[in-house]
CSV table of C-alpha atoms in Angstrom, one decimal:
chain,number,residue,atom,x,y,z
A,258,UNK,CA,32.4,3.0,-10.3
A,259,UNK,CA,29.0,2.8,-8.3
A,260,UNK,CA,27.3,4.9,-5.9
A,261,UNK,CA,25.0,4.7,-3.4
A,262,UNK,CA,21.2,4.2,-4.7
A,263,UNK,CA,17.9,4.6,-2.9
A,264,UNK,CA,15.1,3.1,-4.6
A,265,UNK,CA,11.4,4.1,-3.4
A,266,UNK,CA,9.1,1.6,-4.1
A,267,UNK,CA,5.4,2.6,-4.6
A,268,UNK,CA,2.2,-0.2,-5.1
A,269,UNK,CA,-0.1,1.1,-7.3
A,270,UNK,CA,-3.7,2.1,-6.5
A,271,UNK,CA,-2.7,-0.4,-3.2
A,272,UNK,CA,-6.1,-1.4,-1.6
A,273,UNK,CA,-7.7,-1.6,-5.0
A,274,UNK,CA,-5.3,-3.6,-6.0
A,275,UNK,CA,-5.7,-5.7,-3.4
A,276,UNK,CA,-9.3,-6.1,-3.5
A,277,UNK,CA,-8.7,-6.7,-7.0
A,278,UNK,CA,-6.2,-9.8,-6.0
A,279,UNK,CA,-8.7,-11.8,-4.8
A,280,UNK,CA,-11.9,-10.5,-6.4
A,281,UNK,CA,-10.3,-10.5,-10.0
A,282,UNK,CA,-13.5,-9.9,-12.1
A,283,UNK,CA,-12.8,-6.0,-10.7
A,284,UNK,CA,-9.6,-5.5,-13.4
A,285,UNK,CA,-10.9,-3.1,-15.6
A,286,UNK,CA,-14.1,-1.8,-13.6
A,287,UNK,CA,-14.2,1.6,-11.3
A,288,UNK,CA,-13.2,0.5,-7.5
A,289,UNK,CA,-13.6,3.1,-4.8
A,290,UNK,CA,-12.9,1.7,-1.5
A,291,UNK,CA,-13.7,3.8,1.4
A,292,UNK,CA,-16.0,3.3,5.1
A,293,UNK,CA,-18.0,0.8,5.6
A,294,UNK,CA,-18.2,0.4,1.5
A,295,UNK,CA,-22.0,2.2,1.8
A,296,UNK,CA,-21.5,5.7,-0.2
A,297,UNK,CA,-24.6,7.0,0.9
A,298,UNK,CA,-23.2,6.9,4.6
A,299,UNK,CA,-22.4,10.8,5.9
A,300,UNK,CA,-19.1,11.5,6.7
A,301,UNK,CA,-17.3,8.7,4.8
A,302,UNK,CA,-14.6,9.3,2.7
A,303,UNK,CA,-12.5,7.7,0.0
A,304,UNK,CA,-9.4,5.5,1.0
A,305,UNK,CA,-8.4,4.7,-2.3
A,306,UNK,CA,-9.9,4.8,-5.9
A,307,UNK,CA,-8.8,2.7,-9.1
A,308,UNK,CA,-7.3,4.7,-11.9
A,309,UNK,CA,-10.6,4.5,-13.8
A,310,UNK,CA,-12.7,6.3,-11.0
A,311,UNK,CA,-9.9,8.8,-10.4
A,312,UNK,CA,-10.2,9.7,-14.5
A,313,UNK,CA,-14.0,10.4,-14.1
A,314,UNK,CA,-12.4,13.3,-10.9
A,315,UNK,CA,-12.5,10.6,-7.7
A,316,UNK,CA,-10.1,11.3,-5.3
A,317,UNK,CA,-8.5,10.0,-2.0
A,318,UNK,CA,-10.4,12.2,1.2
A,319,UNK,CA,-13.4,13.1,-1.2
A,320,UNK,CA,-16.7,12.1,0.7
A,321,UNK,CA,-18.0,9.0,-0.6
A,322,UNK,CA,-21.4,10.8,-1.3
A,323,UNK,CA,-19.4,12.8,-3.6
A,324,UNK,CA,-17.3,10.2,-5.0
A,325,UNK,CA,-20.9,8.5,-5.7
A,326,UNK,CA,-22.6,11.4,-7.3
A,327,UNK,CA,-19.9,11.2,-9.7
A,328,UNK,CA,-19.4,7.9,-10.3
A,329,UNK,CA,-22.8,6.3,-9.3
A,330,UNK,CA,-22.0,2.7,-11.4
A,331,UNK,CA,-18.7,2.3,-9.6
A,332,UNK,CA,-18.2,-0.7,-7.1
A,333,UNK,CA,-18.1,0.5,-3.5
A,334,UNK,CA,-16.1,-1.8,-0.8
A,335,UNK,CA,-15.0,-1.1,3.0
A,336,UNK,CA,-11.8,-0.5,4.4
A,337,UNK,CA,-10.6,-3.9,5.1
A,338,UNK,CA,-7.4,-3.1,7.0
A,339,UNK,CA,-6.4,-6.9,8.1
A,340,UNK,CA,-5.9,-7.8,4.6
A,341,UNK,CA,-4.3,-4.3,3.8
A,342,UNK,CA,-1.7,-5.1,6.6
A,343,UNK,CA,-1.4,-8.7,5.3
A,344,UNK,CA,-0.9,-7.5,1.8
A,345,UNK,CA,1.7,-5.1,2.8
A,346,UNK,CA,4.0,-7.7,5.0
A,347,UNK,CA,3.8,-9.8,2.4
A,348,UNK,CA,5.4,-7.3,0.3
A,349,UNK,CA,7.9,-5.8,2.4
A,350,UNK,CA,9.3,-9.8,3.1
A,351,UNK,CA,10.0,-9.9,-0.8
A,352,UNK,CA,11.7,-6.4,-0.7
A,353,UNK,CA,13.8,-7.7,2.9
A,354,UNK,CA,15.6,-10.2,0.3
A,355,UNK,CA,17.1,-7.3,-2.2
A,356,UNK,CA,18.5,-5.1,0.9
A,357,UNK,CA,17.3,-3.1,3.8
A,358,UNK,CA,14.5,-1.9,4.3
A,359,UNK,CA,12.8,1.6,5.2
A,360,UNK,CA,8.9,1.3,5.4
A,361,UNK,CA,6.8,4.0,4.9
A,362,UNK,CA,3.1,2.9,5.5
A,363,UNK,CA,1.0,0.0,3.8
A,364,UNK,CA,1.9,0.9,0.3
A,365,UNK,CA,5.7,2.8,-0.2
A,366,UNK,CA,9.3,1.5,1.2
A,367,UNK,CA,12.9,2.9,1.1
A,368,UNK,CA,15.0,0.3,-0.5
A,369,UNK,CA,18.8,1.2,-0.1
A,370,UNK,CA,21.8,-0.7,-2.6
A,371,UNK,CA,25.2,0.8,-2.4
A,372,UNK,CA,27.8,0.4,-5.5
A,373,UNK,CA,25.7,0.7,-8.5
A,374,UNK,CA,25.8,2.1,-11.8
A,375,UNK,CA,22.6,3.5,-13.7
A,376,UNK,CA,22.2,0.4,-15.5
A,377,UNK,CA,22.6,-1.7,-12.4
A,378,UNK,CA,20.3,0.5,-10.6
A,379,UNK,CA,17.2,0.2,-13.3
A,380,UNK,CA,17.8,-3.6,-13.3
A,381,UNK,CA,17.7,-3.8,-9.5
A,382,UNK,CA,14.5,-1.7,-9.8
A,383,UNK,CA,12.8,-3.5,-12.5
A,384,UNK,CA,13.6,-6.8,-10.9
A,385,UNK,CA,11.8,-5.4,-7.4
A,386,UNK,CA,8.5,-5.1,-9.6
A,387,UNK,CA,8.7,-8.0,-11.2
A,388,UNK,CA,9.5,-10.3,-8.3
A,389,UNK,CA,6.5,-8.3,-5.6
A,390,UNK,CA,4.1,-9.0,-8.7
A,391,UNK,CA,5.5,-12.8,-9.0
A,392,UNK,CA,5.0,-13.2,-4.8
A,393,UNK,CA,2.3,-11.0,-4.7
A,394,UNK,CA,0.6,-10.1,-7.7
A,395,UNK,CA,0.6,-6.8,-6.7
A,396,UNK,CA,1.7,-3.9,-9.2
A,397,UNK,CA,4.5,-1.4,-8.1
A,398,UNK,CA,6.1,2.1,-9.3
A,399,UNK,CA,9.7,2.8,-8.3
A,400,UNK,CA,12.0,5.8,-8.2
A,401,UNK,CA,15.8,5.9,-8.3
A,402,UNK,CA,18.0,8.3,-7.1
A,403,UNK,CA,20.5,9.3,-4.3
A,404,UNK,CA,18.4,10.5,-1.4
A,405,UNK,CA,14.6,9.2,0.3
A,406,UNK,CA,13.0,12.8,-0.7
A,407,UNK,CA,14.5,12.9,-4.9
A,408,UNK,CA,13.4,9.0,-5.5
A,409,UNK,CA,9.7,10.0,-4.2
A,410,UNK,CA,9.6,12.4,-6.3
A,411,UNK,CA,10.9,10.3,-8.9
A,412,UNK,CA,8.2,7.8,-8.8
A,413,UNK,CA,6.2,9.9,-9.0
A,414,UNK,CA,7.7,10.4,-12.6
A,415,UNK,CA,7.7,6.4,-12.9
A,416,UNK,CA,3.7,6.8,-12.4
A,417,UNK,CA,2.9,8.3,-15.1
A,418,UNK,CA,5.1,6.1,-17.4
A,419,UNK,CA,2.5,3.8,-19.6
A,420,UNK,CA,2.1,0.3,-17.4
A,421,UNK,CA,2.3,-1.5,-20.8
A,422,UNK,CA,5.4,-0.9,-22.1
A,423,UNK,CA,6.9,-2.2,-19.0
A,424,UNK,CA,8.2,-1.6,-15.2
A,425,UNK,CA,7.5,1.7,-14.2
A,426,UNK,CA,11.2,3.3,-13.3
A,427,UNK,CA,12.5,6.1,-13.0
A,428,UNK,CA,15.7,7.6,-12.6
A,429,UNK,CA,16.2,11.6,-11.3
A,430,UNK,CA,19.4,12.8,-9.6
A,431,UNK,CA,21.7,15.7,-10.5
A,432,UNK,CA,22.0,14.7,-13.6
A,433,UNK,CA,18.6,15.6,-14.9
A,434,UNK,CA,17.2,17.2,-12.3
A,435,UNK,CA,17.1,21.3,-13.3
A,436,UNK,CA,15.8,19.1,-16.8
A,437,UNK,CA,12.8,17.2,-14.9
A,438,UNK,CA,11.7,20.2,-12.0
A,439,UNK,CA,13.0,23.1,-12.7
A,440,UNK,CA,9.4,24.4,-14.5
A,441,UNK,CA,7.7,22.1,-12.5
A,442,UNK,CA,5.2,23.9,-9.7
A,443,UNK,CA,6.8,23.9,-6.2
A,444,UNK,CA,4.1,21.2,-5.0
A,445,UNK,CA,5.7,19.0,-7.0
A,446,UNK,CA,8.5,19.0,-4.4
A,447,UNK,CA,8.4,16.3,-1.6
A,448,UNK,CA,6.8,18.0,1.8
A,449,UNK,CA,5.5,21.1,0.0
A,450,UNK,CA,2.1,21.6,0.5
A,451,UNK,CA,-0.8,24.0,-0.7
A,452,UNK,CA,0.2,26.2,2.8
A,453,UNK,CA,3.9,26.8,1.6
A,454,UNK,CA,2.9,26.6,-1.4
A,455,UNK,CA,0.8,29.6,-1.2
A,456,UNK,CA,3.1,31.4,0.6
A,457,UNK,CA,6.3,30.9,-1.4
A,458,UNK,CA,3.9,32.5,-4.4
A,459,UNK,CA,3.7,35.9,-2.0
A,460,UNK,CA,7.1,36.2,-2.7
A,461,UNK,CA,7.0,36.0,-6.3
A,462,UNK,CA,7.9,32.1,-6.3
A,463,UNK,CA,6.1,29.3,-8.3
A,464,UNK,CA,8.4,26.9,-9.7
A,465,UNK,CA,11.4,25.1,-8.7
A,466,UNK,CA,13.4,27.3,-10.6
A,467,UNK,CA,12.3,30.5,-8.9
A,468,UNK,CA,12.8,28.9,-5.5
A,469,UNK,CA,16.5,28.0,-7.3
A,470,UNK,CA,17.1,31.8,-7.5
A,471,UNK,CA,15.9,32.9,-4.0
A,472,UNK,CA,18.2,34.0,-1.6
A,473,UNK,CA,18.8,31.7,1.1
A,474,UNK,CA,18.1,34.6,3.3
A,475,UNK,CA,15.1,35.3,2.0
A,476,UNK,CA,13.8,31.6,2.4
A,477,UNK,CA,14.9,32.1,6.3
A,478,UNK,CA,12.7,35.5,6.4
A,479,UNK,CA,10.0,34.3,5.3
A,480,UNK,CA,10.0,30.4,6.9
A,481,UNK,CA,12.1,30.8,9.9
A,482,UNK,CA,15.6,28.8,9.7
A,483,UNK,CA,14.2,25.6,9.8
A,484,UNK,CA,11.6,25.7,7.0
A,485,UNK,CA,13.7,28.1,5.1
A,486,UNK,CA,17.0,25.7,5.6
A,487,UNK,CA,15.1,23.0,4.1
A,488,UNK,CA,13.2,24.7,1.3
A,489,UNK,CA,16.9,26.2,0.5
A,490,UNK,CA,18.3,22.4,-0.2
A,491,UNK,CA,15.2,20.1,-0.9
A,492,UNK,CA,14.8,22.5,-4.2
A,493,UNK,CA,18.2,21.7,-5.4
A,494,UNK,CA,17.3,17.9,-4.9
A,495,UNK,CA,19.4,17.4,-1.7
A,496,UNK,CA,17.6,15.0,0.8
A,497,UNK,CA,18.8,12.3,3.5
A,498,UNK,CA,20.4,9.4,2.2
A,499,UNK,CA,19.9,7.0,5.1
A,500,UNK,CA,17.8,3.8,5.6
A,501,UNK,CA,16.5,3.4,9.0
A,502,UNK,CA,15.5,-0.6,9.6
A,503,UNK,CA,13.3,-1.4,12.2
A,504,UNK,CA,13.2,-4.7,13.5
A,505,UNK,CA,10.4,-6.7,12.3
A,506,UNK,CA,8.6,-9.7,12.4
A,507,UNK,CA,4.6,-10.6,10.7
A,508,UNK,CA,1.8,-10.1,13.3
A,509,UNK,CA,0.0,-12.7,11.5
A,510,UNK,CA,-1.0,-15.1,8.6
A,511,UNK,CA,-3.2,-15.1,6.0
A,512,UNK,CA,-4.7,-16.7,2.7
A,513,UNK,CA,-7.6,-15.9,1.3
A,514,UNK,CA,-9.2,-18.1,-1.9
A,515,UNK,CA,-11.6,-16.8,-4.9
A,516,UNK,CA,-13.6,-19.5,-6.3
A,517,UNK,CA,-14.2,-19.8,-10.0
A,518,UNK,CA,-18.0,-21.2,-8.8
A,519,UNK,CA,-19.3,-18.9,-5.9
A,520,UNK,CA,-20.3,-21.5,-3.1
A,521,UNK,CA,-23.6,-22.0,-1.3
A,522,UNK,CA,-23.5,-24.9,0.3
A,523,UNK,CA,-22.9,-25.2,3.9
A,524,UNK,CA,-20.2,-27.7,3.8
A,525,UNK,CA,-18.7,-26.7,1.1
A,526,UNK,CA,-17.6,-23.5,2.7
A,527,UNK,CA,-16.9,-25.0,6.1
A,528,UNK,CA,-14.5,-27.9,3.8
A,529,UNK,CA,-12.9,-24.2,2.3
A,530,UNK,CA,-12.1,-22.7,5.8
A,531,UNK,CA,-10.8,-25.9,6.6
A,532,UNK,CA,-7.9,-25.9,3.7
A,533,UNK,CA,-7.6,-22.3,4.5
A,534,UNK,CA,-6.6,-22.8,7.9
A,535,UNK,CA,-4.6,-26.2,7.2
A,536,UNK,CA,-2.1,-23.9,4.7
A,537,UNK,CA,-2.0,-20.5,7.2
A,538,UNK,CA,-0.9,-22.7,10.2
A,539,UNK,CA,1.4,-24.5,8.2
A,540,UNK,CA,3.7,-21.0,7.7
A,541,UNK,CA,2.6,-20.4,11.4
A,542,UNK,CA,4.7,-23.6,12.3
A,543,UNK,CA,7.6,-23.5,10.0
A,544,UNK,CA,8.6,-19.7,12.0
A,545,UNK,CA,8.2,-21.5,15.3
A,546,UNK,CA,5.1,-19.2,15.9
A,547,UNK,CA,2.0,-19.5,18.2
A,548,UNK,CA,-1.9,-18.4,17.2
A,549,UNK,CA,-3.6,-16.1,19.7
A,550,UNK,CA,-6.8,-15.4,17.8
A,551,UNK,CA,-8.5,-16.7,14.2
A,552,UNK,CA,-10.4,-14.5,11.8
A,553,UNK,CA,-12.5,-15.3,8.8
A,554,UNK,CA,-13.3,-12.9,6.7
A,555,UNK,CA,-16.2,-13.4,3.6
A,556,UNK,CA,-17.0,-11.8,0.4
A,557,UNK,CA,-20.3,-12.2,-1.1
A,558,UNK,CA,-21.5,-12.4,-4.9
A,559,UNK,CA,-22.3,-8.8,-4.1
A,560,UNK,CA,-19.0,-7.9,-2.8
A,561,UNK,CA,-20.7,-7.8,0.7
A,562,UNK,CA,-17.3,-7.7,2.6
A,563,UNK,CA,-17.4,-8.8,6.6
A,564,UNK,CA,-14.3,-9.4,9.2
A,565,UNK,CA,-15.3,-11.9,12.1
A,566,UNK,CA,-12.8,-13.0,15.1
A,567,UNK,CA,-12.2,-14.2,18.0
A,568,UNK,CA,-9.6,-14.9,20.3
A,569,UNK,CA,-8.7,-18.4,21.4
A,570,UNK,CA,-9.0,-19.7,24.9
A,571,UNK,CA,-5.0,-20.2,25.1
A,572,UNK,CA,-2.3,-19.5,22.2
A,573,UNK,CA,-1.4,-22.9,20.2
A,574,UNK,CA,-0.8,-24.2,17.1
A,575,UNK,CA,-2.9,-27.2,17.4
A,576,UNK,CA,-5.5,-27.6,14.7
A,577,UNK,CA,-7.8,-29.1,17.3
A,578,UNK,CA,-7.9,-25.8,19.2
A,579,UNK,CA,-7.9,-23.5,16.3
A,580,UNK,CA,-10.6,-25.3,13.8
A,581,UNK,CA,-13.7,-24.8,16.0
A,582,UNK,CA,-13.5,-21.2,16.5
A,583,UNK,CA,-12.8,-20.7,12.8
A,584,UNK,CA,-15.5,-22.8,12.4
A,585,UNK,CA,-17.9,-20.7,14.6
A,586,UNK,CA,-16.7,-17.8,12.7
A,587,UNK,CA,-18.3,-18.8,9.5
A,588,UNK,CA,-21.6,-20.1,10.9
A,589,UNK,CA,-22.1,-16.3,12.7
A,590,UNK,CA,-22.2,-15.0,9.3
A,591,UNK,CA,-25.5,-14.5,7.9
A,592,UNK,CA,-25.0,-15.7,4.5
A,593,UNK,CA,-28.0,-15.8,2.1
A,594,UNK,CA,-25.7,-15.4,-0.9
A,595,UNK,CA,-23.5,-17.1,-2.7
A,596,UNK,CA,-19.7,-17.0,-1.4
A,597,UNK,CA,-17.0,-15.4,-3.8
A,598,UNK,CA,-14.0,-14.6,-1.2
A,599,UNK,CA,-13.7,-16.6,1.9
A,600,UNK,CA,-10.1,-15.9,3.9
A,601,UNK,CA,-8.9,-16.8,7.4
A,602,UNK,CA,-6.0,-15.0,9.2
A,603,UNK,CA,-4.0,-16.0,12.5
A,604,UNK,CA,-3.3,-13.6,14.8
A,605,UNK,CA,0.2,-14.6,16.1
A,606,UNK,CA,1.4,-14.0,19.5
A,607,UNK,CA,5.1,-11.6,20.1
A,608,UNK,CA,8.4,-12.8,20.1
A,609,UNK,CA,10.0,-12.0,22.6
A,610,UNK,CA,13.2,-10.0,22.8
């Protein structure tokens, strides 16, 4: 007989996979994205680094000066949110068909599936990957088990599994759980941070085991009812089982094109934004959708990366209306190097309730 299975679906090194999708000639090198994509800018920091630059010490929040010190050979690109949000609808569409939906931010999701087995569970799992990469192209971690906070922290067991010998799943509920975390450090545990952290160790407690063998009452002394509550059942893996789905529907359209010969030509990138826009409005149309604004966005053969747009007189979704401005778009860039990237999104107007 089955149970009830949440699966927590994690992309990989998200935005540099991303930038990766349409710039592929960056598998393999050390991607730091981060600012304005400048690392000698103050008071920049690092959004996201590729599992090469995070090797050499690069991490998430690090300055970028640092993260450039370090890594000085390492390509540097800005925070290009539009096609982070894109790249993220697109993915949470494919996980909408397996069941519903939780979302968690850009990169992670709550998947819920009642009445499985282990066996059915991995399957379910390792068919998620393989059908986001198959949409998407886009590389994902998941982690089973029977609550939202257990199957984080079971991914991030399913991380650390070698990406070559297959989908990264992994499975942790009560069945190996004292197995998995009971010597693991109590910031291994979903919501404990270097502050409780810190104070659990005044009390003589720095695994999950210790915190096992602490008195409920103690936890409550020393964190209050609430914190001590939680810390009482989140360390025996309990957790909340329920998927909360929001109603959803994409704020826009996208497609962006890398060119095996980087264009130069004037009309040949104006003929590109052209087939761009011709296959975004055609998924505009076929969801009975209207346009509100156009954006084009270009990457250079130095991984120059710009965002342009501007909103349209009225909403449509006739070509006439929308082509000029896209049009405009590309002719306000300033482009004395070859083309690599060129994408155009539609901004898409509410439905309403």
């Amino acid at each position: 007989m089955g149970t009830r299975r949440i699966l927590h679906v994690d992309l990989d090194q998200f935005q540099v996979s991303v930038e990766r999708r349409r710039s592929p000639e960056l598998a393999g090198v050390p991607v730091i994205v981060g600012g304005d994509g400048d690392p000698t800018q103050p008071r920049k920091v690092v959004t996201c680094a590729s599992y090469e630059a995070r090797a050499q010490g690069v991490r998430a929040g690090m300055p970028l000066r640092a993260a450039y010190r370090k890594m000085p050979d390492a390509v540097y690109l800005p925070l290009d949110t539009d096609a982070y949000d894109d790249a993220s609808a697109e993915v949470m569409t494919v996980l909408r068909g397996f069941g519903p939906v939780e979302v968690w931010g850009w990169d992670e999701a709550y998947l819920g599936a009642d009445d499985l087995d282990d066996a059915a569970a991995a399957q379910l799992a390792r068919d998620v990957i393989d059908t986001i990469a198959g949409h998407t192209g886009l590389p994902a971690s998941i982690g089973i088990s029977d609550n939202k906070q257990r199957a984080k922290m079971a991914t991030n067991f399913a991380k650390r599994a070698d990406a070559d010998a297959g989908p990264r799943v992994f499975r942790l509920d009560a069945d190996n759980w004292g197995e998995m975390m009971g010597g693991q450090p109590t910031r291994e545990l979903w919501s404990v941070g270097p502050k409780t952290a810190a104070k659990l160790a005044t009390i003589g407690v720095t695994t999950v085991d210790e915190l096992v063998a602490t008195p409920k009452d103690d936890l409550i002394a020393t964190f209050g009812p609430h914190q001590g509550n939680w810390l009482y059942v989140l360390c025996r893996g309990g957790g909340d089982s329920t998927i909360t789905v929001e109603p959803w529907e994409a704020k826009s359209h996208s497609h962006s094109r890398t060119f095996p010969t980087d264009l130069v030509e004037p009309g040949e990138l104006h003929a590109a934004v052209d087939d761009l826009t011709a296959e975004v409005l055609r998924h505009v149309r076929d969801e009975g959708r209207i346009v509100f604004r156009v954006a084009v966005t270009v990457r250079t053969a130095t991984f120059y990366t710009r965002t342009k747009s501007r909103k349209l007189a009225a909403p449509t979704v006739d070509v006439e209306q929308i082509g000029p401005p896209v049009h405009a778009l590309l002719d306000d860039f300033d482009l004395d190097r070859p083309v690599r990237v060129l994408g155009v999104r539609l901004d898409l107007v509410p439905t309403e309730d």
